[in-house]
Backbone as XML, in Angstrom:
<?xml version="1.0"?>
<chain id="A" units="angstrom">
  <residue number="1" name="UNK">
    <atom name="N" x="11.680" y="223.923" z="-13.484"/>
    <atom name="CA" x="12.155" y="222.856" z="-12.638"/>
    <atom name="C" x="11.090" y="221.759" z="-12.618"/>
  </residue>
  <residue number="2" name="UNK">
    <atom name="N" x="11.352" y="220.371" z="-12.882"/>
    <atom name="CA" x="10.592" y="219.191" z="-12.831"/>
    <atom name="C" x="10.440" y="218.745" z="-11.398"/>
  </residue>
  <residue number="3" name="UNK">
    <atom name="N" x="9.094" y="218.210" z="-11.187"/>
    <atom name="CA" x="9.457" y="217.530" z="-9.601"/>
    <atom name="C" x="10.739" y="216.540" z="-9.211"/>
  </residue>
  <residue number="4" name="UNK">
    <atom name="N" x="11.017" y="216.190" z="-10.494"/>
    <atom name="CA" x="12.351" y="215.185" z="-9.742"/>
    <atom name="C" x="13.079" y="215.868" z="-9.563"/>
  </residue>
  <residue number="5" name="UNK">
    <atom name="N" x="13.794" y="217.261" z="-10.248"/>
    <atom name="CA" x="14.680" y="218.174" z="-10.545"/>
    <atom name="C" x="14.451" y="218.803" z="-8.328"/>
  </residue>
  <residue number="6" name="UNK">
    <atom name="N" x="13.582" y="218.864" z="-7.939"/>
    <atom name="CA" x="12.980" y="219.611" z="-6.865"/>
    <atom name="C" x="13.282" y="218.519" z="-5.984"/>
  </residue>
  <residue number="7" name="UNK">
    <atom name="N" x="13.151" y="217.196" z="-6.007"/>
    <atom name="CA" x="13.209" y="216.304" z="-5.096"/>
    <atom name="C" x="14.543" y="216.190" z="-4.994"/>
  </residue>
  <residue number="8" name="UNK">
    <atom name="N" x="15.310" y="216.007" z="-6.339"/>
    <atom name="CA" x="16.876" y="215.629" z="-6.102"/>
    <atom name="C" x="17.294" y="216.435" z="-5.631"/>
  </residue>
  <residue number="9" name="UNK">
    <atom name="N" x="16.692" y="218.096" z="-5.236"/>
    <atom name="CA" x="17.813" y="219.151" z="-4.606"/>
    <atom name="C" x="17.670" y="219.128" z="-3.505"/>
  </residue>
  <residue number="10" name="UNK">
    <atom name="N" x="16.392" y="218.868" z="-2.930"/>
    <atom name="CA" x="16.229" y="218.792" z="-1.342"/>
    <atom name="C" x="16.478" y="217.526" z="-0.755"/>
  </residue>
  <residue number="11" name="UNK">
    <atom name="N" x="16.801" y="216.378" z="-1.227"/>
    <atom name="CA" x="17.191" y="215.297" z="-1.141"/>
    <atom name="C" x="18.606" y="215.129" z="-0.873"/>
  </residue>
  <residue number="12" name="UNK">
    <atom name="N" x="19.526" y="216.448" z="-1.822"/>
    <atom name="CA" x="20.718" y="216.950" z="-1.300"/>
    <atom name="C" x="20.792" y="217.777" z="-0.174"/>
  </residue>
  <residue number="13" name="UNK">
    <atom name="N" x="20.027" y="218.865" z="-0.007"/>
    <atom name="CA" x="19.804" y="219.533" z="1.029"/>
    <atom name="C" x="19.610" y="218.702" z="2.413"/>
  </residue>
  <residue number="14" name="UNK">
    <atom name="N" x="18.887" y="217.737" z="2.178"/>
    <atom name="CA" x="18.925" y="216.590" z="3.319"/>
    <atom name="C" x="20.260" y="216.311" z="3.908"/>
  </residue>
  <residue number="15" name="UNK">
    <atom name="N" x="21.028" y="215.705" z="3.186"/>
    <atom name="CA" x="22.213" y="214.941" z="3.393"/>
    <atom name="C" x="23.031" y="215.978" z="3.708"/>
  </residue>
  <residue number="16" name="UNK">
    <atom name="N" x="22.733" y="217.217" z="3.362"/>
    <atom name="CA" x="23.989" y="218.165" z="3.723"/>
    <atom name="C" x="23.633" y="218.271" z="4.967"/>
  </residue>
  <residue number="17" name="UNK">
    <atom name="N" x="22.351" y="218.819" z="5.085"/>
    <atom name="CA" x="21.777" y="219.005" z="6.586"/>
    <atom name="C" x="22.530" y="217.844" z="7.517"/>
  </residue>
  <residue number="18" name="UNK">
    <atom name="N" x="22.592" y="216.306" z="7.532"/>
    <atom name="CA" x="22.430" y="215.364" z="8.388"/>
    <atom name="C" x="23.998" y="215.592" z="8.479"/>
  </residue>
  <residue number="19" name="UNK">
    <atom name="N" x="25.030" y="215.593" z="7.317"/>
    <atom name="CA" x="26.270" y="216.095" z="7.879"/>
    <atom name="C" x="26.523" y="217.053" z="8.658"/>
  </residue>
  <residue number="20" name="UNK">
    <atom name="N" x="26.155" y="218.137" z="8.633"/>
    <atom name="CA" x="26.074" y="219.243" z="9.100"/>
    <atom name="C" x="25.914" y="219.420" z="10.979"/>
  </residue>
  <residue number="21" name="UNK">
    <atom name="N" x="24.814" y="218.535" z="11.377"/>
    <atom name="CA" x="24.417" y="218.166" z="12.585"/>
    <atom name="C" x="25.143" y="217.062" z="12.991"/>
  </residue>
  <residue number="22" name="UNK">
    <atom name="N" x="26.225" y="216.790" z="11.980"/>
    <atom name="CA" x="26.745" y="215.590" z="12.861"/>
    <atom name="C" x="27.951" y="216.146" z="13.685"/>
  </residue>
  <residue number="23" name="UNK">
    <atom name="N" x="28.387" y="217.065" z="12.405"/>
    <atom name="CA" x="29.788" y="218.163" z="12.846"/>
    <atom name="C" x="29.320" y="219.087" z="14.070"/>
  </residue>
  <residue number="24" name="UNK">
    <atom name="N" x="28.175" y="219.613" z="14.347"/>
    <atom name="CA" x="27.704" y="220.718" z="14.932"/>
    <atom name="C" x="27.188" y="219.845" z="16.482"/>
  </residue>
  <residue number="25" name="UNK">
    <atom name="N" x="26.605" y="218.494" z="16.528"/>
    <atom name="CA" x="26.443" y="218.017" z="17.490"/>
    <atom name="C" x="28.056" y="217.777" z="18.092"/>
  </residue>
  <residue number="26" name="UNK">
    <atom name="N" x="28.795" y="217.141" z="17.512"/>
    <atom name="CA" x="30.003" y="216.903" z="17.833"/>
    <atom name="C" x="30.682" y="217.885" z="18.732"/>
  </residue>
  <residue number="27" name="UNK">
    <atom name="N" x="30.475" y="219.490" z="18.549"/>
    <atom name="CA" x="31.306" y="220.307" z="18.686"/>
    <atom name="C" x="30.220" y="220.855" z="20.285"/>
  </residue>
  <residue number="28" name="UNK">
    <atom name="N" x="28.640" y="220.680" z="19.773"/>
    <atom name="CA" x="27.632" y="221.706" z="20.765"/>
    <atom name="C" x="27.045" y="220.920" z="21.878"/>
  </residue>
  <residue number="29" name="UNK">
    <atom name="N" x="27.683" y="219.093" z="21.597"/>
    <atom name="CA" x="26.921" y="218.759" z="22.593"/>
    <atom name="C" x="27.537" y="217.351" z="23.285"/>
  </residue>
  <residue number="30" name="UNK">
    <atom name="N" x="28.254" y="216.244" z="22.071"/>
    <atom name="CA" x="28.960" y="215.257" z="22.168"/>
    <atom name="C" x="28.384" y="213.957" z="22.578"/>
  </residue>
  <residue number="31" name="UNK">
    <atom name="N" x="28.560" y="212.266" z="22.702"/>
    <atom name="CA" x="28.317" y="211.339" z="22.517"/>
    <atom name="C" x="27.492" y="211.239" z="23.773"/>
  </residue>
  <residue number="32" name="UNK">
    <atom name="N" x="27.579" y="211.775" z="24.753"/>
    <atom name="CA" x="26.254" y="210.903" z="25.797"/>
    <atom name="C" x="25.307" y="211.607" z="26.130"/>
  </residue>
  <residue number="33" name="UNK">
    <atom name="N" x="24.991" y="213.185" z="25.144"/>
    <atom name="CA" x="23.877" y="214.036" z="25.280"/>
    <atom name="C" x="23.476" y="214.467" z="24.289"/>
  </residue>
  <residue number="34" name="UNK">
    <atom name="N" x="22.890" y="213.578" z="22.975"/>
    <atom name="CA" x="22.852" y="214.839" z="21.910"/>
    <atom name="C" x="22.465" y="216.042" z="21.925"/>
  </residue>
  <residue number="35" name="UNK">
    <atom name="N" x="21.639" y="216.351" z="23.773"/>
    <atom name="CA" x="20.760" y="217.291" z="23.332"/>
    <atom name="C" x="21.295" y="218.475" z="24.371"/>
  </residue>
  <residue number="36" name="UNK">
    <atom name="N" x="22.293" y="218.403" z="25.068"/>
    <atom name="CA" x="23.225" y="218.123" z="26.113"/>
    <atom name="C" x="23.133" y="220.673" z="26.129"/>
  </residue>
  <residue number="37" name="UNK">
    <atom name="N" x="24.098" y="221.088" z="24.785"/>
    <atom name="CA" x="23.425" y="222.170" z="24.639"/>
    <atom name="C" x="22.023" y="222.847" z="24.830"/>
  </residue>
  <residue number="38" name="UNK">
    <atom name="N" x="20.964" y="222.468" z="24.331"/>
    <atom name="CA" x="19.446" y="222.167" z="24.270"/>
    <atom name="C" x="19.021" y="222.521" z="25.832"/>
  </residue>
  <residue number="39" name="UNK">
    <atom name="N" x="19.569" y="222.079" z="26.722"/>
    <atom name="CA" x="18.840" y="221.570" z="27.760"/>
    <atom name="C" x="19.261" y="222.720" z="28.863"/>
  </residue>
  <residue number="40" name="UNK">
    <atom name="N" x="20.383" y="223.423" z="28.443"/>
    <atom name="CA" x="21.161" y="225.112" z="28.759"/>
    <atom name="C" x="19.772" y="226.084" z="29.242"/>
  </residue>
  <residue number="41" name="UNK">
    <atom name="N" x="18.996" y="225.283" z="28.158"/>
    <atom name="CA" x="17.639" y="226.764" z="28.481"/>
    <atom name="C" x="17.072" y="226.610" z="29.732"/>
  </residue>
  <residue number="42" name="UNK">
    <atom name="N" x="17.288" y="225.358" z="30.588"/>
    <atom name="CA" x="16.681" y="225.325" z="31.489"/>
    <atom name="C" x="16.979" y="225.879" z="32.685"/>
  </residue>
  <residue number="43" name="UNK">
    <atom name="N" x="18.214" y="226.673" z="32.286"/>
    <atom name="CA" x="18.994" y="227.207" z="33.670"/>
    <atom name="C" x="18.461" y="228.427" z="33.480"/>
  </residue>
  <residue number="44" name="UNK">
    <atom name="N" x="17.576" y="229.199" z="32.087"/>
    <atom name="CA" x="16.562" y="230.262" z="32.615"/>
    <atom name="C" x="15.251" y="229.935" z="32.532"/>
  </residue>
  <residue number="45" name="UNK">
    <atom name="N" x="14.985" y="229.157" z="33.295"/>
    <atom name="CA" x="13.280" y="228.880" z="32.909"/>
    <atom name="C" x="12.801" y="228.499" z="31.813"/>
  </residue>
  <residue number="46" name="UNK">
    <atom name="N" x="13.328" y="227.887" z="30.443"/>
    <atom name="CA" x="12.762" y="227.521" z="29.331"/>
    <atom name="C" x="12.858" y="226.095" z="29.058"/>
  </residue>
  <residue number="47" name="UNK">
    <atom name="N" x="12.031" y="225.435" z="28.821"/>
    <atom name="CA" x="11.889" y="224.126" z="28.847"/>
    <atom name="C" x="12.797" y="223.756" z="27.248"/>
  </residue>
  <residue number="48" name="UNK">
    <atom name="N" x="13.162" y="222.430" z="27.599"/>
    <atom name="CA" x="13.730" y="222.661" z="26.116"/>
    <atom name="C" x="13.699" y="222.484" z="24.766"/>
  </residue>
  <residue number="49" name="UNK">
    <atom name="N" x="12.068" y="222.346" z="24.818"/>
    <atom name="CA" x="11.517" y="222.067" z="23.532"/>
    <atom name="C" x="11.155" y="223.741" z="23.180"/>
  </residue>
  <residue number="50" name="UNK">
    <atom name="N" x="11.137" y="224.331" z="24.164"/>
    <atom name="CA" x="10.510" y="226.066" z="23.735"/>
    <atom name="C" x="12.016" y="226.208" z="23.691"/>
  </residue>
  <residue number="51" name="UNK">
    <atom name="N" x="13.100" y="225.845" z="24.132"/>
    <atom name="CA" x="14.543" y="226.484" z="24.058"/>
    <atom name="C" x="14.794" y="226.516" z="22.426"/>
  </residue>
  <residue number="52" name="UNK">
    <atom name="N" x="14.463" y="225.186" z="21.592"/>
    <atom name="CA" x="15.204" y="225.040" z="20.476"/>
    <atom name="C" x="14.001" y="225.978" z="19.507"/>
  </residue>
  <residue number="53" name="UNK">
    <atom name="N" x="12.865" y="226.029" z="20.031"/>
    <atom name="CA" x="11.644" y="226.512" z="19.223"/>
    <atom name="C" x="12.445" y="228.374" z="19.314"/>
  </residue>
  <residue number="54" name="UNK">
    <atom name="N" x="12.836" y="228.807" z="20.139"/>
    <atom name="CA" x="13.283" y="230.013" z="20.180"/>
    <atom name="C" x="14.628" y="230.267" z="19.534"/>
  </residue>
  <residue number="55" name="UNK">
    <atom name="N" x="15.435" y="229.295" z="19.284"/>
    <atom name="CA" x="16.771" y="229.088" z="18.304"/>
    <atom name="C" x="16.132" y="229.205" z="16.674"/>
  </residue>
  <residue number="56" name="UNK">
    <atom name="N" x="14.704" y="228.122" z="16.717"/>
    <atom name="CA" x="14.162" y="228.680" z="15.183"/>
    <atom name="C" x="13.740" y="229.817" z="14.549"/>
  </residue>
  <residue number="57" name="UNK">
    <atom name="N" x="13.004" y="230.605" z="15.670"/>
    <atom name="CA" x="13.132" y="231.825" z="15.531"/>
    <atom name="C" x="14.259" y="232.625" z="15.185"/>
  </residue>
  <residue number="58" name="UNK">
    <atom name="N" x="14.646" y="232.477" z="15.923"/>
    <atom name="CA" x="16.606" y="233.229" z="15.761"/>
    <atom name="C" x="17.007" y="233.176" z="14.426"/>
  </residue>
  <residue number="59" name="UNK">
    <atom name="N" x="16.725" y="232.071" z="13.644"/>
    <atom name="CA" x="16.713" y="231.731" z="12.530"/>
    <atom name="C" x="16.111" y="232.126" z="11.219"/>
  </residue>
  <residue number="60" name="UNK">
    <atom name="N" x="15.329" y="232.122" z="11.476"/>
    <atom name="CA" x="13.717" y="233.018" z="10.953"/>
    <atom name="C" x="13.882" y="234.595" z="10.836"/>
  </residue>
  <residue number="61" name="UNK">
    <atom name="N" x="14.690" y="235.021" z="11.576"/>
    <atom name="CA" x="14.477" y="236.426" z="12.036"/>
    <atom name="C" x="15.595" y="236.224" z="11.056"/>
  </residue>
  <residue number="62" name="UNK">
    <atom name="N" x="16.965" y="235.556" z="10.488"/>
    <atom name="CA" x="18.413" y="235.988" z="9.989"/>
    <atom name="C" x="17.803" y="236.255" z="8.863"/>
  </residue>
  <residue number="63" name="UNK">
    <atom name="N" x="17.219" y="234.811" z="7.982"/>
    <atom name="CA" x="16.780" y="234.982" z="6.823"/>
    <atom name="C" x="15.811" y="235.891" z="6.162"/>
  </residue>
  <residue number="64" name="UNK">
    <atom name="N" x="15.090" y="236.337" z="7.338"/>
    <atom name="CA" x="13.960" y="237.194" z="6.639"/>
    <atom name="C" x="15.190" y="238.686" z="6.320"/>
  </residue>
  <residue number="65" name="UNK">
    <atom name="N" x="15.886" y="238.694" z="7.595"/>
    <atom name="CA" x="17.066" y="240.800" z="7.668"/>
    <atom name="C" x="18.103" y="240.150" z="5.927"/>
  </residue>
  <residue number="66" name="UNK">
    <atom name="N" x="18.567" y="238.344" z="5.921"/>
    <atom name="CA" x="19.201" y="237.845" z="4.799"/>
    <atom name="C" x="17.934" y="238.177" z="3.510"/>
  </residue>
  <residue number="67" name="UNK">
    <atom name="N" x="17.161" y="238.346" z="3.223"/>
    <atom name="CA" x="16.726" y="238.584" z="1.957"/>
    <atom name="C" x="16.428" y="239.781" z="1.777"/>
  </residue>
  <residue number="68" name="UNK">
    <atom name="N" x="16.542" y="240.671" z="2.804"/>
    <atom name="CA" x="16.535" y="242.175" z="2.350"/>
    <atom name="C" x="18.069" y="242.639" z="2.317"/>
  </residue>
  <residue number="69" name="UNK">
    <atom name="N" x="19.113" y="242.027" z="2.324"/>
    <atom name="CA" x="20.682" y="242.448" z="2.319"/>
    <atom name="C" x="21.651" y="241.818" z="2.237"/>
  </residue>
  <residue number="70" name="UNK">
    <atom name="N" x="22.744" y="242.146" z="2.175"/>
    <atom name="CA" x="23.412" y="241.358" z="1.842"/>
    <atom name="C" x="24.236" y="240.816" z="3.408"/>
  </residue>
  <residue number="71" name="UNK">
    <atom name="N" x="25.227" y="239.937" z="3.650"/>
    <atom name="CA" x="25.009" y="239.287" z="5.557"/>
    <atom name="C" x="26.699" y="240.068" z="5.371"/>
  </residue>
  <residue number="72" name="UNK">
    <atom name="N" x="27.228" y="240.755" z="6.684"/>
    <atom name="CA" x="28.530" y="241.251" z="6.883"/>
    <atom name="C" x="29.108" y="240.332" z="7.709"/>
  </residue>
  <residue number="73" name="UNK">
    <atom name="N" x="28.326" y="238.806" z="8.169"/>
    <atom name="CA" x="28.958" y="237.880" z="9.122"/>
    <atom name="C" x="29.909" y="236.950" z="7.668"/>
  </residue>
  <residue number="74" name="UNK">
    <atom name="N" x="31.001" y="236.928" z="7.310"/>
    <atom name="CA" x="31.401" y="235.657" z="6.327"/>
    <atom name="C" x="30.980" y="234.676" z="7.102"/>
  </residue>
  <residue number="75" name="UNK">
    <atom name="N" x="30.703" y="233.877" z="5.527"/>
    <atom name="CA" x="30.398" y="231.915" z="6.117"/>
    <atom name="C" x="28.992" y="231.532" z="6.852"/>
  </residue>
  <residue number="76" name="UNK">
    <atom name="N" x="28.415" y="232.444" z="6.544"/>
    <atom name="CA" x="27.007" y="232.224" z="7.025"/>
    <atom name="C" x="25.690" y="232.979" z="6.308"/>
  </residue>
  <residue number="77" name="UNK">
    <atom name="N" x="25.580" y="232.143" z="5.264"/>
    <atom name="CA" x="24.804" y="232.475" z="3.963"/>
    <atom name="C" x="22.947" y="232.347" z="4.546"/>
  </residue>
  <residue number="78" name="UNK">
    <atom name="N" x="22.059" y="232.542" z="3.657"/>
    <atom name="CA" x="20.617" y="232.137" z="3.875"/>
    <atom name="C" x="20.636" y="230.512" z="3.747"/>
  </residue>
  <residue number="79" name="UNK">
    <atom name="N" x="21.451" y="229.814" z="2.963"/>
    <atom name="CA" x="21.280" y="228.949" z="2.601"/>
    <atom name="C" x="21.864" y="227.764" z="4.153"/>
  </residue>
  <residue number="80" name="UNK">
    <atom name="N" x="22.710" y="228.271" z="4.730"/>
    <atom name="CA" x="23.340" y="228.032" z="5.616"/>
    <atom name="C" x="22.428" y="227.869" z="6.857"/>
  </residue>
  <residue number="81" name="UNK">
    <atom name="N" x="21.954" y="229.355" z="7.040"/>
    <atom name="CA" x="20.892" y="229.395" z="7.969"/>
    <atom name="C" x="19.240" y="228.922" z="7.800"/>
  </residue>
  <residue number="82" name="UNK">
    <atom name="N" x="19.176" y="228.510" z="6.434"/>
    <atom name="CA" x="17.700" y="227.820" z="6.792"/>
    <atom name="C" x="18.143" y="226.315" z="6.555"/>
  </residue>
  <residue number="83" name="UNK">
    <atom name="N" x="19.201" y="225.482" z="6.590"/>
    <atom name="CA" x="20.183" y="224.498" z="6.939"/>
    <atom name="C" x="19.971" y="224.304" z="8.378"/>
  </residue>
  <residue number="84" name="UNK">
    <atom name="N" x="20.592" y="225.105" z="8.869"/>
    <atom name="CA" x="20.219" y="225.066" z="10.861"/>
    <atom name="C" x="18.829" y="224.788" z="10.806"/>
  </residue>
  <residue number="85" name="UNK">
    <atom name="N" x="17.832" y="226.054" z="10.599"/>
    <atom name="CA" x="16.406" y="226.042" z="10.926"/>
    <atom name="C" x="15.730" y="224.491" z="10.743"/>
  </residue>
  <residue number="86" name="UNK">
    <atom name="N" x="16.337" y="223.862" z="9.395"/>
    <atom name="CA" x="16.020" y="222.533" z="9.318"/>
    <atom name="C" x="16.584" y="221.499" z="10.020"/>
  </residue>
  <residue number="87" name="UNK">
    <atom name="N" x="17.669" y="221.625" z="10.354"/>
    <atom name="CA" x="18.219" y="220.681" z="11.525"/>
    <atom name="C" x="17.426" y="220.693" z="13.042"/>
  </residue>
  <residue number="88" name="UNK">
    <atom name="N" x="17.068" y="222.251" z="13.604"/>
    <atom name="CA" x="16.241" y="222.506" z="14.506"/>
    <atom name="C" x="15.206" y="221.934" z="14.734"/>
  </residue>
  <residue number="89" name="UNK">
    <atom name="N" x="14.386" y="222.098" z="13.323"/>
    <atom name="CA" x="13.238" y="221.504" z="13.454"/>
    <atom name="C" x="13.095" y="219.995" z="13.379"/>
  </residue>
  <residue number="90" name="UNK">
    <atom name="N" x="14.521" y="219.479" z="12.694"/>
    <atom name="CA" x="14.231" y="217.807" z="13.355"/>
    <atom name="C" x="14.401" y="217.419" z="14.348"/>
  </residue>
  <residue number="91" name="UNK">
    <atom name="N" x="15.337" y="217.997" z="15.136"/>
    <atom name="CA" x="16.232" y="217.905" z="16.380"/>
    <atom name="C" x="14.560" y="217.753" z="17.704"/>
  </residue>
  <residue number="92" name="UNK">
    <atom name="N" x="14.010" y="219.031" z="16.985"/>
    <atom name="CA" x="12.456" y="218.792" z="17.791"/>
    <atom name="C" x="11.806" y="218.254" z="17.667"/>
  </residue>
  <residue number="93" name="UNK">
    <atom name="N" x="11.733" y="217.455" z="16.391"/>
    <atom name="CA" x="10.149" y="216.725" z="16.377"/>
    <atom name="C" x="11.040" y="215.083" z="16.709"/>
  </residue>
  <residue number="94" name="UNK">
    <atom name="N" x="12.300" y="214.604" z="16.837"/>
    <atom name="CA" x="13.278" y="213.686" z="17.428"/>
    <atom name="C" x="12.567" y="213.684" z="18.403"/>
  </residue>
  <residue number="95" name="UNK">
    <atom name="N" x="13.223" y="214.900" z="19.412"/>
    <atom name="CA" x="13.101" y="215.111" z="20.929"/>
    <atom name="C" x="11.515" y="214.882" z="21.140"/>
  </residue>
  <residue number="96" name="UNK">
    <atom name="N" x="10.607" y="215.339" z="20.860"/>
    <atom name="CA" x="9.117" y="215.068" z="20.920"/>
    <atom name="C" x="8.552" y="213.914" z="20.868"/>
  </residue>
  <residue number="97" name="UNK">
    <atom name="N" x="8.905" y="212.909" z="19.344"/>
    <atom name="CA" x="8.947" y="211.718" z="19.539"/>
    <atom name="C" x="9.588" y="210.696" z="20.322"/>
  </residue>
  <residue number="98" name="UNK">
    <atom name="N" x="10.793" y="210.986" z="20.747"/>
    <atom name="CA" x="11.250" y="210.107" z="22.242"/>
    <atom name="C" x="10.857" y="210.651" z="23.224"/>
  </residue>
  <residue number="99" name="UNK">
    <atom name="N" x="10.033" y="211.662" z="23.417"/>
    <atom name="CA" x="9.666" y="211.706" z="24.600"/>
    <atom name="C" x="8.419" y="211.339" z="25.113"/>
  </residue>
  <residue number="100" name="UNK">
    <atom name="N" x="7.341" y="211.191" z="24.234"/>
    <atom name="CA" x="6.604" y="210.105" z="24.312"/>
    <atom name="C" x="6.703" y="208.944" z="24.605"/>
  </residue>
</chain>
């Protein structure tokens, strides 16, 4: 694989990602809260930058049980789930930077 060969795939991976969160905000949170889900953690004590940091985990934990097996959930591949993990992690460093 060439570096452009590497850039053009995650460059796709991008754009799938940004669709992806547009469908998934739509459905988890809607137009006057993007973060509107997110902020759920606070009704147990978790602030909600540790709320989404504990969703990455969640994440972390699929892919690592996803590369030792094969997944019995349909429609929710490794590729899928480190998709989220990357949406997560923008969703936080977003939220971090506006909150400054």
């Amino acid at each position: 694989m060439t570096t452009k060969d590497l850039v053009d795939k995650i460059s796709d991976n991008y754009n799938s990602c940004v669709r992806l969160i547009e469908v998934k905000n739509h459905d988890y949170a809607g137009d006057s809260d993007a973060l509107k889900n997110f902020r759920y953690a606070g009704l147990v004590g978790v602030d909600l930058a540790r709320g989404i940091l504990v969703r990455m985990t969640d994440k972390i934990a699929r892919v690592s049980n996803l590369i030792d097996k094969d997944p019995k959930v349909v429609g929710e591949s490794v590729k899928d789930t480190l998709n989220d993990l990357c949406n997560y992690a923008q969703i936080l460093s977003v939220y971090l930077e506006d909150k400054q």
